[in-house]
JSON list of C-alpha atoms and ligand atoms in Angstrom, two decimals:
[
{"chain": "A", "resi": 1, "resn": "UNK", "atom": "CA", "xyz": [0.00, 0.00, 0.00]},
{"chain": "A", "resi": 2, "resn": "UNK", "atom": "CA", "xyz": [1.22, 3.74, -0.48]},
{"chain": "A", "resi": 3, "resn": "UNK", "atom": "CA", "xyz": [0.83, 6.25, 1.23]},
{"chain": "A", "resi": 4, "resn": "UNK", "atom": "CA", "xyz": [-1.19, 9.08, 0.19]},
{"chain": "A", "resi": 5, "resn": "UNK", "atom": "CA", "xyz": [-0.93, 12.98, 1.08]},
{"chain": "A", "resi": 6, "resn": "UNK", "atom": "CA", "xyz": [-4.17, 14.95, 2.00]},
{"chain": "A", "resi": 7, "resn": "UNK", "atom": "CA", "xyz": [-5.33, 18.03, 1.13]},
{"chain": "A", "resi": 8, "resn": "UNK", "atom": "CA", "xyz": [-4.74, 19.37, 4.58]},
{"chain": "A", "resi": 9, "resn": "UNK", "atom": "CA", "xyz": [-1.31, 19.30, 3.61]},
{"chain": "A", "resi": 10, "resn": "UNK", "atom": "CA", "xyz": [0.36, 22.61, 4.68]},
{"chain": "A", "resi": 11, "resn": "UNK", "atom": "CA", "xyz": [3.13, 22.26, 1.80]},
{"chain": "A", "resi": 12, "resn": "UNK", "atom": "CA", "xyz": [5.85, 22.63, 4.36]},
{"chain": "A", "resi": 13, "resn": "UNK", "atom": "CA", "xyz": [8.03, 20.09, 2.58]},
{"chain": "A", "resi": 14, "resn": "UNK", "atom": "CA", "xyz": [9.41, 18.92, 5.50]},
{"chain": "A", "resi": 15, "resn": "UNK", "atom": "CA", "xyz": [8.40, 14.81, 4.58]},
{"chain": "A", "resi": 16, "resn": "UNK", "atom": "CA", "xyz": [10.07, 14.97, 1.20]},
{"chain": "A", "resi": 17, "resn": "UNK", "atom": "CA", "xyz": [14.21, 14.56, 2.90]},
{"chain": "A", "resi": 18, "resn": "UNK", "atom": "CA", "xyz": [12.99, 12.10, 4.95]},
{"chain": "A", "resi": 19, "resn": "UNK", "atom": "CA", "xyz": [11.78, 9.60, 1.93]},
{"chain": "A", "resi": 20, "resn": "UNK", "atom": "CA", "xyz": [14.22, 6.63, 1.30]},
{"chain": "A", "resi": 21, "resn": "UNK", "atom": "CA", "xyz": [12.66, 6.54, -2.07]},
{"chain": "A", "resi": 22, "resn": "UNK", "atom": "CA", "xyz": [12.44, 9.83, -3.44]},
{"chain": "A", "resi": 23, "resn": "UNK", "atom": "CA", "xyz": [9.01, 9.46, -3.70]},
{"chain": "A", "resi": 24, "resn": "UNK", "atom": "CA", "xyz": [7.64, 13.36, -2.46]},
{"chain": "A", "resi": 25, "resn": "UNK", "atom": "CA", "xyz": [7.21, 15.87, -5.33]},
{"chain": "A", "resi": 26, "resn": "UNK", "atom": "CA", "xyz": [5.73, 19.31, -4.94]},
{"chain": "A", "resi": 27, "resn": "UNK", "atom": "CA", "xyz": [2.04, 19.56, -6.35]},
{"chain": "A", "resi": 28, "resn": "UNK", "atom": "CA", "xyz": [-0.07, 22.61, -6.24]},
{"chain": "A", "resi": 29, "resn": "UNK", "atom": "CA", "xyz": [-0.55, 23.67, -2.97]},
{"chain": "A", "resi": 30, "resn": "UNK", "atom": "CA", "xyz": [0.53, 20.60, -1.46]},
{"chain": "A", "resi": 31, "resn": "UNK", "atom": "CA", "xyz": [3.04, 17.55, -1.96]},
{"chain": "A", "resi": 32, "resn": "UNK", "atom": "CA", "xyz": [1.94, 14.45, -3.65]},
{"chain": "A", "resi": 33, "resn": "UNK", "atom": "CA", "xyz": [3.56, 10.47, -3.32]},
{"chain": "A", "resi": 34, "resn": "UNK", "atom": "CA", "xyz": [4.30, 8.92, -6.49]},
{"chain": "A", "resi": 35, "resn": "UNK", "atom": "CA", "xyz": [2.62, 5.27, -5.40]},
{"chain": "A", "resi": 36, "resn": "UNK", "atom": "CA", "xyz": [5.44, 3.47, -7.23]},
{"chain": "A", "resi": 37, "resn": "UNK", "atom": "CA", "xyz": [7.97, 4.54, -5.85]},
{"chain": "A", "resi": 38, "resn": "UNK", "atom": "CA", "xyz": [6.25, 4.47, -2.06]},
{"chain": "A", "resi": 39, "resn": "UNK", "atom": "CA", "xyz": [7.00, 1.44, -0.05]},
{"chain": "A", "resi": 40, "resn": "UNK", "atom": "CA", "xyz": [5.70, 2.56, 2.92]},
{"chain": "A", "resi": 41, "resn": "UNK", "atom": "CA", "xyz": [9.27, 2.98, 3.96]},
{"chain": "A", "resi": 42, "resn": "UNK", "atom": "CA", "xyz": [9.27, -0.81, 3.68]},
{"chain": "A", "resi": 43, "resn": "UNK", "atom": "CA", "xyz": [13.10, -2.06, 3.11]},
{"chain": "A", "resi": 44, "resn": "UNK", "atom": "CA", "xyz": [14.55, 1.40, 4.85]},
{"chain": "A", "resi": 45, "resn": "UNK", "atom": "CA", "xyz": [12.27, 1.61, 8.18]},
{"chain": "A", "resi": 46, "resn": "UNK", "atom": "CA", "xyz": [9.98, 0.43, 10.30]},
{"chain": "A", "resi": 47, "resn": "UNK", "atom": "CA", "xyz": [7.53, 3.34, 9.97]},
{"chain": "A", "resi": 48, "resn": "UNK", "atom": "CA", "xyz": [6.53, 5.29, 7.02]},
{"chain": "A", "resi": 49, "resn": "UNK", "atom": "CA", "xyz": [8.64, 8.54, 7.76]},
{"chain": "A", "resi": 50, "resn": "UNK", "atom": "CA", "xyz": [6.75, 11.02, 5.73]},
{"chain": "A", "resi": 51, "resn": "UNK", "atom": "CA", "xyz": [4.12, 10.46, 8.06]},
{"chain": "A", "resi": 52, "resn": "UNK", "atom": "CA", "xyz": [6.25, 10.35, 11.53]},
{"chain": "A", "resi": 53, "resn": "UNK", "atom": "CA", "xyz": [7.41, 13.44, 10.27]},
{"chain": "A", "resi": 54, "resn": "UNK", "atom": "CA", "xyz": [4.27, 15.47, 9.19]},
{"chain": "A", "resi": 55, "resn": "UNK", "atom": "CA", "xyz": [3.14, 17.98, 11.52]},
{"chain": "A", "resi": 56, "resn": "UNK", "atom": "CA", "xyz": [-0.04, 17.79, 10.54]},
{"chain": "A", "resi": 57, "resn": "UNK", "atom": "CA", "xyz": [-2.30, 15.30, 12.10]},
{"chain": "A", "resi": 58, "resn": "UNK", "atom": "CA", "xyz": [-3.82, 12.23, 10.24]},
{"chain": "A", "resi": 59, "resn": "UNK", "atom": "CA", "xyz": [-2.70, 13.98, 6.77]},
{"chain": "A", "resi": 60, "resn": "UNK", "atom": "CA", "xyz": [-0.33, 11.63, 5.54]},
{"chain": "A", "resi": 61, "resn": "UNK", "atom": "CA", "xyz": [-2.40, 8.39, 5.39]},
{"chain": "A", "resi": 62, "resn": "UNK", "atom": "CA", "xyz": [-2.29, 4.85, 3.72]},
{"chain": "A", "resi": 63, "resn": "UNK", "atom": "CA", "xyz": [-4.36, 4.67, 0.30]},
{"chain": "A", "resi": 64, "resn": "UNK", "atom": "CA", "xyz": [-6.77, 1.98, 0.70]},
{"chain": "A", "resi": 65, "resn": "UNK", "atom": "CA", "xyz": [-7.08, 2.25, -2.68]},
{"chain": "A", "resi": 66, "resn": "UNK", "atom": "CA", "xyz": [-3.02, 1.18, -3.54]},
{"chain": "A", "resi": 67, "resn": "UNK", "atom": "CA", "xyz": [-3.48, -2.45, -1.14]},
{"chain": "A", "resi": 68, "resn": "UNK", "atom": "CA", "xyz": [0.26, -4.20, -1.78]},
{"chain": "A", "resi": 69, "resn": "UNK", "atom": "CA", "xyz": [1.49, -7.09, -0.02]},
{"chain": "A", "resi": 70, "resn": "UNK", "atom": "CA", "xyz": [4.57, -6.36, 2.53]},
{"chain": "A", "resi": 71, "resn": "UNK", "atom": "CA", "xyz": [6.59, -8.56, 0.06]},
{"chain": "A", "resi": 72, "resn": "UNK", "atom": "CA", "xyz": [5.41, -6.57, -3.33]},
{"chain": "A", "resi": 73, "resn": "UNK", "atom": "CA", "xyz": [6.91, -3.44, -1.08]},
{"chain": "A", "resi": 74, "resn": "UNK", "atom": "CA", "xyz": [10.22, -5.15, -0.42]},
{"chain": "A", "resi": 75, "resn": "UNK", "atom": "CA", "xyz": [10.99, -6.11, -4.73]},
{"chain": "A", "resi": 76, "resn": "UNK", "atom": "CA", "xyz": [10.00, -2.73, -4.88]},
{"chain": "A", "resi": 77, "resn": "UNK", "atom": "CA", "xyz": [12.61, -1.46, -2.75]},
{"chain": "A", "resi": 78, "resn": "UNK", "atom": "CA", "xyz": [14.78, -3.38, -3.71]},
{"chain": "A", "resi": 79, "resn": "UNK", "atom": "CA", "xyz": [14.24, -2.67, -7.68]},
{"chain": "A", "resi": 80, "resn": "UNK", "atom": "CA", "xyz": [14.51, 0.94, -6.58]},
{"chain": "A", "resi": 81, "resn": "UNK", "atom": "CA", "xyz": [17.81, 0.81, -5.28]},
{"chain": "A", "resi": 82, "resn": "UNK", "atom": "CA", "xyz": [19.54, -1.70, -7.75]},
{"chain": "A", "resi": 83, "resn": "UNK", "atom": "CA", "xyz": [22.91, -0.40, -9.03]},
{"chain": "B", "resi": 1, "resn": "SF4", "atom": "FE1", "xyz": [8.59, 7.80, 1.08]},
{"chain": "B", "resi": 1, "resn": "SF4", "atom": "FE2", "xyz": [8.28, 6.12, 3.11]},
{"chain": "B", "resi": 1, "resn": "SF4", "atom": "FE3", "xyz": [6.58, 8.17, 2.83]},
{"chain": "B", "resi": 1, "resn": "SF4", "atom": "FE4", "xyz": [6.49, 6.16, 1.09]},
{"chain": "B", "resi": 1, "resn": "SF4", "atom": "S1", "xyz": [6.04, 6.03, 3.30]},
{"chain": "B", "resi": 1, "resn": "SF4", "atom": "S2", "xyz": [6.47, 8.34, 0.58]},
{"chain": "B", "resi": 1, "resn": "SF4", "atom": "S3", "xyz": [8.66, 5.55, 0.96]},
{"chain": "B", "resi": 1, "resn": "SF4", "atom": "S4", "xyz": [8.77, 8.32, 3.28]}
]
């Protein structure tokens, strides 16, 4: 599953260095998660950082809509960071 950026989203940027992926661009008015490269911080952390790091409650959230198994996230980690 990805995670997925509200619209209470204050643009403060400050998830988008904490990302293991690269996976926070700027959108208009707030910043958006490109789902394939989001592994929930799966193969970097134990928690999704964007989200520890938001301070804004509940506005960094998992899609319901972007359901992946743990093991999906890890290939995808792992494809992400292949040399
Ligand atoms: Fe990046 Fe992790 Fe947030 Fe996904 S959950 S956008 S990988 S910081």
């Amino acid at each position: 599953m990805a995670m997925k950026i509200l619209g209470t989203c204050i643009d403060c940027g400050a998830c988008i260095e904490e990302c293991p992926n690269e996976a926070i661009v700027t959108g208009e008015g707030i910043h958006v998660i490109v789902p394939d490269r989001c592994t929930e911080c799966v193969g970097a952390f134990e928690t999704p950082q964007c989200q520890d790091r938001c301070p804004i409650d509940d506005c960094i959230v998992a899609d319901p809509e972007r359901s992946e198994p743990r093991e999906e996230l890890a290939l995808r980690y792992a494809r992400l960071h292949a040399c």
